[in-house]
mmCIF file of C-alpha atoms in Angstrom:
data_model
loop_
_atom_site.group_PDB
_atom_site.id
_atom_site.type_symbol
_atom_site.label_atom_id
_atom_site.label_comp_id
_atom_site.label_asym_id
_atom_site.label_seq_id
_atom_site.Cartn_x
_atom_site.Cartn_y
_atom_site.Cartn_z
ATOM 1 C CA MET A 1016 1.315 -30.155 -9.560
ATOM 2 C CA ARG A 1017 4.329 -30.459 -7.040
ATOM 3 C CA PHE A 1018 7.367 -29.246 -9.661
ATOM 4 C CA MET A 1019 5.194 -25.542 -9.545
ATOM 5 C CA GLN A 1020 4.459 -25.676 -5.758
ATOM 6 C CA MET A 1021 8.176 -25.671 -5.868
ATOM 7 C CA ALA A 1022 8.593 -23.128 -8.337
ATOM 8 C CA ILE A 1023 6.585 -21.153 -6.043
ATOM 9 C CA SER A 1024 7.854 -21.363 -2.887
ATOM 10 C CA LEU A 1025 11.737 -20.360 -4.271
ATOM 11 C CA GLY A 1026 9.974 -17.111 -5.153
ATOM 12 C CA LEU A 1027 8.713 -16.877 -1.662
ATOM 13 C CA ARG A 1028 12.993 -16.588 -0.765
ATOM 14 C CA ASN A 1029 13.722 -13.277 -1.944
ATOM 15 C CA LEU A 1030 10.011 -12.464 -1.782
ATOM 16 C CA GLY A 1031 10.696 -7.967 -1.769
ATOM 17 C CA HIS A 1032 14.446 -8.044 -2.208
ATOM 18 C CA THR A 1033 14.108 -8.132 -6.492
ATOM 19 C CA GLY A 1034 14.066 -4.338 -6.932
ATOM 20 C CA ALA A 1035 11.283 -3.720 -9.420
ATOM 21 C CA ASN A 1036 11.524 -6.895 -10.694
ATOM 22 C CA PRO A 1037 9.197 -10.014 -9.428
ATOM 23 C CA SER A 1038 10.631 -12.521 -7.244
ATOM 24 C CA VAL A 1039 9.988 -15.386 -10.062
ATOM 25 C CA GLY A 1040 10.898 -19.429 -8.866
ATOM 26 C CA CYS A 1041 11.696 -21.676 -12.001
ATOM 27 C CA ILE A 1042 12.212 -25.396 -12.484
ATOM 28 C CA ILE A 1043 13.887 -27.897 -14.629
ATOM 29 C CA VAL A 1044 12.826 -31.301 -14.836
ATOM 30 C CA LYS A 1045 14.481 -33.713 -16.707
ATOM 31 C CA ASN A 1046 12.751 -37.492 -16.564
ATOM 32 C CA ASN A 1047 11.216 -36.326 -13.477
ATOM 33 C CA HIS A 1048 14.117 -35.543 -11.809
ATOM 34 C CA ILE A 1049 15.176 -31.787 -10.612
ATOM 35 C CA ILE A 1050 18.256 -30.359 -13.123
ATOM 36 C CA GLY A 1051 18.319 -27.176 -12.089
ATOM 37 C CA ARG A 1052 16.639 -24.304 -10.052
ATOM 38 C CA GLY A 1053 16.125 -20.717 -9.824
ATOM 39 C CA VAL A 1054 14.725 -17.817 -8.078
ATOM 40 C CA THR A 1055 15.423 -13.885 -9.332
ATOM 41 C CA ALA A 1056 18.514 -12.749 -7.677
ATOM 42 C CA PRO A 1057 18.554 -10.146 -5.273
ATOM 43 C CA GLY A 1058 18.752 -6.749 -7.539
ATOM 44 C CA GLY A 1059 16.574 -7.851 -9.494
ATOM 45 C CA ARG A 1060 19.241 -9.987 -11.704
ATOM 46 C CA PRO A 1061 20.270 -12.299 -12.793
ATOM 47 C CA HIS A 1062 15.955 -13.628 -13.547
ATOM 48 C CA ALA A 1063 15.790 -17.198 -12.303
ATOM 49 C CA GLU A 1064 15.320 -19.299 -15.634
ATOM 50 C CA THR A 1065 19.088 -18.168 -15.712
ATOM 51 C CA ILE A 1066 19.326 -19.180 -12.755
ATOM 52 C CA ALA A 1067 18.467 -22.225 -13.639
ATOM 53 C CA LEU A 1068 19.309 -22.843 -17.281
ATOM 54 C CA ALA A 1069 22.979 -22.814 -16.456
ATOM 55 C CA MET A 1070 22.974 -25.280 -12.804
ATOM 56 C CA ALA A 1071 20.508 -27.508 -15.442
ATOM 57 C CA GLY A 1072 23.864 -26.895 -17.908
ATOM 58 C CA LYS A 1073 23.583 -29.020 -20.986
ATOM 59 C CA GLU A 1074 20.773 -31.910 -19.303
ATOM 60 C CA ALA A 1075 18.282 -28.873 -20.493
ATOM 61 C CA LYS A 1076 17.294 -29.967 -23.485
ATOM 62 C CA GLY A 1077 14.351 -31.535 -23.951
ATOM 63 C CA ALA A 1078 13.367 -30.279 -19.852
ATOM 64 C CA THR A 1079 10.346 -29.495 -19.137
ATOM 65 C CA VAL A 1080 10.881 -26.031 -17.157
ATOM 66 C CA TYR A 1081 8.073 -24.450 -14.514
ATOM 67 C CA ILE A 1082 8.191 -20.910 -13.944
ATOM 68 C CA THR A 1083 5.820 -18.335 -11.797
ATOM 69 C CA LEU A 1084 5.955 -16.112 -14.302
ATOM 70 C CA GLU A 1085 5.777 -16.142 -18.183
ATOM 71 C CA PRO A 1086 8.763 -15.235 -19.265
ATOM 72 C CA CYS A 1087 10.130 -11.794 -20.131
ATOM 73 C CA ALA A 1088 10.373 -11.793 -23.949
ATOM 74 C CA HIS A 1089 11.857 -8.034 -24.696
ATOM 75 C CA HIS A 1090 15.885 -6.860 -24.367
ATOM 76 C CA GLY A 1091 16.220 -5.173 -21.300
ATOM 77 C CA GLN A 1092 19.671 -4.638 -18.693
ATOM 78 C CA THR A 1093 20.272 -8.609 -20.518
ATOM 79 C CA PRO A 1094 19.026 -10.762 -23.438
ATOM 80 C CA PRO A 1095 14.473 -12.379 -22.846
ATOM 81 C CA CYS A 1096 14.652 -15.222 -20.989
ATOM 82 C CA THR A 1097 12.388 -16.533 -24.127
ATOM 83 C CA GLU A 1098 15.880 -16.506 -25.805
ATOM 84 C CA ALA A 1099 17.483 -18.582 -23.377
ATOM 85 C CA LEU A 1100 15.077 -20.772 -23.080
ATOM 86 C CA ILE A 1101 14.389 -21.777 -26.558
ATOM 87 C CA LYS A 1102 18.561 -21.259 -27.049
ATOM 88 C CA ALA A 1103 18.510 -24.091 -24.434
ATOM 89 C CA GLY A 1104 16.421 -26.853 -26.316
ATOM 90 C CA VAL A 1105 14.125 -27.347 -23.871
ATOM 91 C CA THR A 1106 10.658 -28.877 -25.083
ATOM 92 C CA LYS A 1107 8.366 -27.309 -22.674
ATOM 93 C CA VAL A 1108 7.114 -24.678 -20.751
ATOM 94 C CA ILE A 1109 4.764 -24.589 -18.080
ATOM 95 C CA ILE A 1110 4.133 -21.369 -16.829
ATOM 96 C CA ALA A 1111 1.421 -20.359 -13.536
ATOM 97 C CA LEU A 1112 0.962 -16.562 -14.544
ATOM 98 C CA ARG A 1113 0.288 -13.980 -17.578
ATOM 99 C CA ASP A 1114 3.915 -11.276 -16.866
ATOM 100 C CA PRO A 1115 1.120 -7.723 -16.703
ATOM 101 C CA ASP A 1116 4.139 -5.623 -18.086
ATOM 102 C CA PRO A 1117 2.896 -4.864 -21.879
ATOM 103 C CA ARG A 1118 6.093 -5.719 -23.119
ATOM 104 C CA VAL A 1119 5.950 -9.190 -22.620
ATOM 105 C CA ASN A 1120 2.036 -9.681 -22.320
ATOM 106 C CA GLY A 1121 1.691 -13.001 -23.930
ATOM 107 C CA ASN A 1122 4.964 -12.444 -25.694
ATOM 108 C CA GLY A 1123 6.844 -14.547 -23.731
ATOM 109 C CA GLU A 1124 4.194 -17.312 -24.601
ATOM 110 C CA ALA A 1125 3.673 -16.221 -28.277
ATOM 111 C CA GLN A 1126 7.963 -16.668 -28.928
ATOM 112 C CA LEU A 1127 8.097 -19.924 -26.870
ATOM 113 C CA LYS A 1128 5.514 -21.604 -29.370
ATOM 114 C CA ASN A 1129 6.652 -19.817 -32.566
ATOM 115 C CA ALA A 1130 10.204 -21.818 -31.559
ATOM 116 C CA GLY A 1131 7.993 -25.179 -31.408
ATOM 117 C CA ILE A 1132 7.898 -25.303 -27.186
ATOM 118 C CA ILE A 1133 5.274 -26.565 -26.422
ATOM 119 C CA VAL A 1134 3.531 -24.276 -23.426
ATOM 120 C CA GLU A 1135 0.645 -24.875 -21.352
ATOM 121 C CA CYS A 1136 -0.812 -22.317 -18.856
ATOM 122 C CA TRP A 1137 -1.407 -21.184 -16.153
ATOM 123 C CA PHE A 1138 -0.978 -24.198 -13.360
ATOM 124 C CA LEU A 1139 -1.546 -23.109 -9.667
ATOM 125 C CA SER A 1140 -2.541 -19.336 -11.529
ATOM 126 C CA GLU A 1141 -4.083 -18.263 -7.735
ATOM 127 C CA GLN A 1142 -0.970 -18.779 -5.561
ATOM 128 C CA ALA A 1143 1.382 -17.187 -8.078
ATOM 129 C CA LYS A 1144 -1.249 -14.272 -7.832
ATOM 130 C CA GLU A 1145 0.168 -13.808 -3.777
ATOM 131 C CA LEU A 1146 3.619 -14.660 -4.681
ATOM 132 C CA HIS A 1147 4.341 -11.660 -7.297
ATOM 133 C CA ALA A 1148 1.261 -9.762 -6.319
ATOM 134 C CA GLY A 1149 3.272 -6.362 -5.736
ATOM 135 C CA PHE A 1150 4.167 -6.682 -9.122
ATOM 136 C CA ILE A 1151 1.001 -7.229 -10.557
ATOM 137 C CA SER A 1152 -0.193 -3.990 -8.089
ATOM 138 C CA ARG A 1153 2.515 -1.609 -9.154
ATOM 139 C CA ILE A 1154 2.427 -2.538 -13.508
ATOM 140 C CA THR A 1155 -0.842 -2.638 -13.322
ATOM 141 C CA LEU A 1156 -2.522 -0.225 -10.681
ATOM 142 C CA ASN A 1157 0.923 1.945 -10.514
ATOM 143 C CA ARG A 1158 1.312 1.517 -6.836
ATOM 144 C CA PRO A 1159 3.109 -0.810 -4.132
ATOM 145 C CA THR A 1160 0.819 -3.841 -3.033
ATOM 146 C CA ILE A 1161 0.013 -2.781 0.735
ATOM 147 C CA THR A 1162 0.151 -4.405 4.003
ATOM 148 C CA LEU A 1163 -0.602 -3.028 7.242
ATOM 149 C CA LYS A 1164 0.185 -4.889 10.118
ATOM 150 C CA LEU A 1165 -1.300 -4.521 13.304
ATOM 151 C CA ALA A 1166 -0.327 -5.517 16.301
ATOM 152 C CA THR A 1167 -2.693 -4.481 20.268
ATOM 153 C CA SER A 1168 -4.144 -5.695 22.830
ATOM 154 C CA LEU A 1169 -7.535 -7.989 22.568
ATOM 155 C CA ASP A 1170 -9.189 -5.278 22.219
ATOM 156 C CA GLY A 1171 -7.494 -3.374 19.565
ATOM 157 C CA ARG A 1172 -5.140 -1.045 21.711
ATOM 158 C CA ILE A 1173 -1.471 -0.165 20.627
ATOM 159 C CA ALA A 1174 -0.401 1.565 24.124
ATOM 160 C CA LEU A 1175 -1.731 2.864 27.307
ATOM 161 C CA ALA A 1176 -2.790 6.251 28.440
ATOM 162 C CA ASN A 1177 0.042 6.710 29.464
ATOM 163 C CA GLY A 1178 1.522 5.909 25.921
ATOM 164 C CA LYS A 1179 3.289 3.235 27.026
ATOM 165 C CA SER A 1180 3.794 -0.023 24.689
ATOM 166 C CA ARG A 1181 6.986 -1.955 25.569
ATOM 167 C CA TRP A 1182 5.474 -5.512 25.074
ATOM 168 C CA ILE A 1183 2.140 -5.507 24.363
ATOM 169 C CA THR A 1184 2.782 -8.467 22.067
ATOM 170 C CA ASN A 1185 5.026 -10.877 22.508
ATOM 171 C CA GLU A 1186 8.048 -12.018 21.811
ATOM 172 C CA ARG A 1187 7.196 -15.078 18.833
ATOM 173 C CA SER A 1188 4.684 -11.897 18.426
ATOM 174 C CA ARG A 1189 7.748 -9.417 17.545
ATOM 175 C CA ALA A 1190 9.867 -12.791 15.259
ATOM 176 C CA TYR A 1191 6.908 -12.011 13.314
ATOM 177 C CA ALA A 1192 6.582 -8.482 12.444
ATOM 178 C CA HIS A 1193 10.601 -8.648 11.555
ATOM 179 C CA ARG A 1194 9.965 -11.279 9.364
ATOM 180 C CA LEU A 1195 6.928 -9.100 7.321
ATOM 181 C CA ARG A 1196 9.554 -6.710 7.507
ATOM 182 C CA ALA A 1197 12.114 -9.133 5.725
ATOM 183 C CA ASN A 1198 10.164 -9.574 2.816
ATOM 184 C CA HIS A 1199 8.726 -5.832 1.811
ATOM 185 C CA ASP A 1200 10.443 -3.081 -0.269
ATOM 186 C CA ALA A 1201 9.482 -0.996 1.912
ATOM 187 C CA ILE A 1202 8.168 -0.265 5.187
ATOM 188 C CA ILE A 1203 6.700 3.051 6.054
ATOM 189 C CA VAL A 1204 5.475 4.852 9.026
ATOM 190 C CA GLY A 1205 4.446 8.345 9.758
ATOM 191 C CA SER A 1206 6.113 11.375 11.799
ATOM 192 C CA ASN A 1207 4.204 10.600 14.906
ATOM 193 C CA THR A 1208 5.386 7.314 15.450
ATOM 194 C CA VAL A 1209 9.075 7.966 14.862
ATOM 195 C CA ILE A 1210 8.537 11.231 17.892
ATOM 196 C CA LEU A 1211 7.044 9.458 20.806
ATOM 197 C CA ASP A 1212 8.863 5.564 19.176
ATOM 198 C CA ASN A 1213 12.143 6.560 17.719
ATOM 199 C CA PRO A 1214 12.260 2.844 15.901
ATOM 200 C CA GLN A 1215 15.463 2.054 13.971
ATOM 201 C CA LEU A 1216 12.646 0.312 10.989
ATOM 202 C CA THR A 1217 15.246 -2.700 10.234
ATOM 203 C CA CYS A 1218 14.908 -6.281 10.274
ATOM 204 C CA ARG A 1219 16.965 -7.783 13.929
ATOM 205 C CA LEU A 1220 16.462 -11.404 13.262
ATOM 206 C CA PRO A 1221 19.235 -13.600 13.216
ATOM 207 C CA GLY A 1222 20.409 -14.070 9.475
ATOM 208 C CA LEU A 1223 18.224 -11.051 7.670
ATOM 209 C CA GLU A 1224 19.674 -7.743 8.445
ATOM 210 C CA ASP A 1225 20.657 -7.596 5.793
ATOM 211 C CA ARG A 1226 16.753 -7.988 4.424
ATOM 212 C CA SER A 1227 15.921 -4.620 5.688
ATOM 213 C CA PRO A 1228 13.306 -3.043 3.820
ATOM 214 C CA VAL A 1229 13.397 1.177 2.412
ATOM 215 C CA ARG A 1230 12.261 2.842 5.403
ATOM 216 C CA ILE A 1231 9.888 5.860 4.576
ATOM 217 C CA ILE A 1232 9.064 8.248 6.395
ATOM 218 C CA LEU A 1233 5.953 10.812 6.141
ATOM 219 C CA ASP A 1234 6.706 13.880 7.754
ATOM 220 C CA GLY A 1235 4.652 16.632 5.973
ATOM 221 C CA LYS A 1236 5.666 19.618 8.984
ATOM 222 C CA GLY A 1237 9.358 18.454 8.877
ATOM 223 C CA LYS A 1238 8.630 17.166 13.071
ATOM 224 C CA ILE A 1239 11.638 14.770 13.203
ATOM 225 C CA PRO A 1240 14.818 14.801 14.812
ATOM 226 C CA SER A 1241 18.061 14.811 12.456
ATOM 227 C CA ASP A 1242 18.990 11.602 14.904
ATOM 228 C CA SER A 1243 16.683 10.397 15.204
ATOM 229 C CA LYS A 1244 17.268 6.060 14.566
ATOM 230 C CA VAL A 1245 15.558 6.398 11.486
ATOM 231 C CA PHE A 1246 18.411 8.041 10.473
ATOM 232 C CA SER A 1247 20.991 5.135 11.522
ATOM 233 C CA GLY A 1248 22.848 2.877 9.568
ATOM 234 C CA SER A 1249 23.229 1.588 5.977
ATOM 235 C CA THR A 1250 19.774 0.429 4.857
ATOM 236 C CA PRO A 1251 18.162 3.647 2.671
ATOM 237 C CA THR A 1252 15.760 5.714 4.635
ATOM 238 C CA TRP A 1253 12.895 8.071 1.767
ATOM 239 C CA LEU A 1254 12.237 11.290 3.855
ATOM 240 C CA PHE A 1255 8.512 12.631 1.521
ATOM 241 C CA THR A 1256 7.140 15.714 2.681
ATOM 242 C CA THR A 1257 5.484 19.109 1.826
ATOM 243 C CA LYS A 1258 7.008 21.316 -0.839
ATOM 244 C CA THR A 1259 6.572 24.344 1.472
ATOM 245 C CA THR A 1260 8.586 22.087 4.412
ATOM 246 C CA LYS A 1261 12.687 22.477 4.161
ATOM 247 C CA ILE A 1262 14.640 20.566 5.900
ATOM 248 C CA THR A 1263 18.395 19.591 5.736
ATOM 249 C CA GLN A 1264 18.998 16.100 4.710
ATOM 250 C CA PRO A 1265 20.229 14.492 7.268
ATOM 251 C CA THR A 1266 22.273 11.950 6.363
ATOM 252 C CA ASP A 1267 24.080 10.722 2.583
ATOM 253 C CA ASN A 1268 21.929 7.849 3.095
ATOM 254 C CA THR A 1269 18.591 9.284 3.420
ATOM 255 C CA GLN A 1270 16.713 11.089 -0.358
ATOM 256 C CA ILE A 1271 13.981 13.802 0.395
ATOM 257 C CA PHE A 1272 11.250 13.637 -1.426
ATOM 258 C CA TYR A 1273 8.736 16.782 -1.813
ATOM 259 C CA THR A 1274 5.258 16.741 -2.945
ATOM 260 C CA ASP A 1275 2.365 18.882 -2.449
ATOM 261 C CA ALA A 1276 0.093 19.254 0.194
ATOM 262 C CA THR A 1277 -3.540 17.642 0.273
ATOM 263 C CA LYS A 1278 -6.031 20.237 1.020
ATOM 264 C CA ASP A 1279 -5.313 19.727 5.262
ATOM 265 C CA GLY A 1280 -2.146 19.966 4.564
ATOM 266 C CA MET A 1281 -1.473 16.249 4.581
ATOM 267 C CA LEU A 1282 0.922 14.483 2.467
ATOM 268 C CA PRO A 1283 -1.235 12.262 -0.655
ATOM 269 C CA LEU A 1284 -1.155 8.944 -0.088
ATOM 270 C CA ARG A 1285 -2.315 8.073 -3.491
ATOM 271 C CA ASP A 1286 0.648 10.863 -4.929
ATOM 272 C CA VAL A 1287 3.616 8.629 -2.240
ATOM 273 C CA CYS A 1288 2.206 5.869 -3.173
ATOM 274 C CA ARG A 1289 2.531 6.338 -7.044
ATOM 275 C CA THR A 1290 6.597 7.906 -5.936
ATOM 276 C CA LEU A 1291 7.263 5.003 -4.427
ATOM 277 C CA SER A 1292 5.658 2.516 -7.674
ATOM 278 C CA GLU A 1293 8.247 4.513 -10.072
ATOM 279 C CA LYS A 1294 10.963 4.195 -8.002
ATOM 280 C CA GLY A 1295 10.260 -0.184 -8.495
ATOM 281 C CA ILE A 1296 8.240 -0.953 -4.839
ATOM 282 C CA ASN A 1297 6.445 -4.032 -4.814
ATOM 283 C CA ARG A 1298 5.488 -4.332 -1.470
ATOM 284 C CA LEU A 1299 5.325 -1.911 1.155
ATOM 285 C CA LEU A 1300 4.558 -2.165 4.745
ATOM 286 C CA VAL A 1301 2.317 0.204 6.706
ATOM 287 C CA GLU A 1302 3.542 0.098 10.646
ATOM 288 C CA GLY A 1303 2.201 3.223 12.106
ATOM 289 C CA GLY A 1304 0.679 4.602 13.869
ATOM 290 C CA SER A 1305 -2.659 4.780 14.575
ATOM 291 C CA LEU A 1306 -3.588 7.799 11.970
ATOM 292 C CA LEU A 1307 -1.077 7.087 9.051
ATOM 293 C CA ALA A 1308 -3.669 2.851 9.031
ATOM 294 C CA ALA A 1309 -6.777 5.144 9.576
ATOM 295 C CA SER A 1310 -5.252 7.098 6.010
ATOM 296 C CA PHE A 1311 -4.314 4.176 4.199
ATOM 297 C CA LEU A 1312 -7.516 2.551 4.905
ATOM 298 C CA ASN A 1313 -9.172 5.805 4.166
ATOM 299 C CA GLU A 1314 -8.299 5.268 0.501
ATOM 300 C CA GLN A 1315 -8.661 2.097 0.588
ATOM 301 C CA LEU A 1316 -4.608 1.487 -0.352
ATOM 302 C CA VAL A 1317 -4.990 -1.588 2.604
ATOM 303 C CA ASP A 1318 -4.624 -5.137 0.592
ATOM 304 C CA GLU A 1319 -4.066 -7.080 3.155
ATOM 305 C CA ILE A 1320 -3.836 -7.048 6.999
ATOM 306 C CA HIS A 1321 -1.702 -8.258 9.136
ATOM 307 C CA TRP A 1322 -2.869 -8.437 12.648
ATOM 308 C CA LEU A 1323 -1.354 -9.349 15.481
ATOM 309 C CA GLN A 1324 -2.999 -9.630 18.703
ATOM 310 C CA SER A 1325 -2.306 -10.261 22.604
ATOM 311 C CA PRO A 1326 -4.457 -11.802 25.124
ATOM 312 C CA LYS A 1327 -4.546 -8.861 27.305
ATOM 313 C CA ILE A 1328 -7.085 -5.649 27.767
ATOM 314 C CA ILE A 1329 -6.541 -1.990 28.054
ATOM 315 C CA GLY A 1330 -9.520 -0.423 27.979
ATOM 316 C CA GLY A 1331 -11.069 2.510 26.042
ATOM 317 C CA ASP A 1332 -8.623 4.823 27.577
ATOM 318 C CA GLY A 1333 -6.109 3.251 25.530
ATOM 319 C CA LEU A 1334 -4.911 4.086 22.223
ATOM 320 C CA PRO A 1335 -5.950 2.916 19.286
ATOM 321 C CA ALA A 1336 -4.491 1.034 16.228
ATOM 322 C CA ILE A 1337 -6.904 1.885 13.785
ATOM 323 C CA ALA A 1338 -7.802 6.416 14.487
ATOM 324 C CA ASN A 1339 -11.397 7.815 13.321
ATOM 325 C CA LEU A 1340 -12.529 6.342 10.153
ATOM 326 C CA SER A 1341 -15.482 9.144 10.214
ATOM 327 C CA ILE A 1342 -18.010 6.464 9.582
ATOM 328 C CA GLN A 1343 -21.558 7.010 9.322
ATOM 329 C CA THR A 1344 -23.260 3.099 8.265
ATOM 330 C CA LEU A 1345 -22.289 -0.037 8.652
ATOM 331 C CA GLU A 1346 -22.645 -0.162 4.599
ATOM 332 C CA ASP A 1347 -19.825 2.823 4.858
ATOM 333 C CA ASN A 1348 -17.477 0.197 6.987
ATOM 334 C CA HIS A 1349 -13.784 -1.147 5.581
ATOM 335 C CA VAL A 1350 -14.789 -5.508 4.688
ATOM 336 C CA PHE A 1351 -11.952 -7.599 4.755
ATOM 337 C CA ARG A 1352 -12.036 -11.877 4.976
ATOM 338 C CA THR A 1353 -9.777 -14.399 6.906
ATOM 339 C CA ARG A 1354 -7.325 -15.613 4.492
ATOM 340 C CA SER A 1355 -5.503 -17.323 8.135
ATOM 341 C CA THR A 1356 -5.174 -17.435 11.719
ATOM 342 C CA ALA A 1357 -2.786 -18.850 13.552
ATOM 343 C CA ASN A 1358 -1.410 -19.267 17.468
ATOM 344 C CA LEU A 1359 1.779 -18.110 18.306
ATOM 345 C CA GLU A 1360 2.436 -19.087 21.340
ATOM 346 C CA GLY A 1361 -0.511 -17.258 23.128
ATOM 347 C CA ASP A 1362 -0.370 -14.654 20.782
ATOM 348 C CA ARG A 1363 -3.130 -14.724 17.982
ATOM 349 C CA LEU A 1364 -2.294 -13.713 13.966
ATOM 350 C CA LEU A 1365 -5.314 -12.690 12.354
ATOM 351 C CA ILE A 1366 -4.405 -11.612 8.115
ATOM 352 C CA LEU A 1367 -6.793 -10.971 6.104
ATOM 353 C CA LYS A 1368 -7.345 -9.771 2.953
ATOM 354 C CA LYS A 1369 -9.374 -6.461 1.395
ATOM 355 C CA ALA A 1370 -12.882 -8.279 0.663
#
């Protein structure tokens, strides 16, 4: 199903940049030729179907449409895509995946069928699930899909005993890490990472500078200096802290969220993730540090791990990528399955999915 595969590839282009909406891909075909194509625009509008239909114009009549997600069937800030498809006079719509949003969930398919349009489901649905994992997670679990990025030595260390960490992985791996930033809605780190490394947390790949994710900072005790780089530039920063902590807003571009602390005085990650979901964050990248990585794992919140491994060996006195998980038996461990591996000019990329 090459046209659906092309639609999925289109959807990948704007992954992480369509706001609360999914990054849908749409291909319109007539006489075995593509006459229209579209992907959800940055910010979430226009929708992919609207863009593809505009490209096809009058030729859309009698055409077949391939869509990675069931077209919307409700009036929001824009009319429903089902209405546009019906009005355009398409003959057939092929859908990869049902939309879990209660406002759609089967209604889009039904509206098209009621209008006499042939509807076929679900083609390349597993690939479509990968594409729309963040949107599905936000709708069904009330949290983003969460990717943990690790960049370590061969023995799982992220810094020497003296704290030095530049550079454990090579330039190709660092470019890959920036690509990850570019296709996630938000990136999250703890206060220690900001204090020790003073990162910008932006995407600095040429041509992708405008695709930096929202910067999420967890600072339960108000320790981060107001002149930290995470508060600089035009990329929004969302700072989470406890209700008992008083923080002065560092910049106009910074939004502060207050939450109740856990019994041990920490920020409740599930509450943070729920807030991010409510703010329309579909895909969240966890980038540092070792305590935050362990906390997300312990809360069973990690869906995928992208592990960049250098061939260097640092030794047991180095800082581990993942802090203490307090596992007492091997049966209690965190199990992931390998999805793919790649060689990045000597470094190794290991992508793992939650088993």
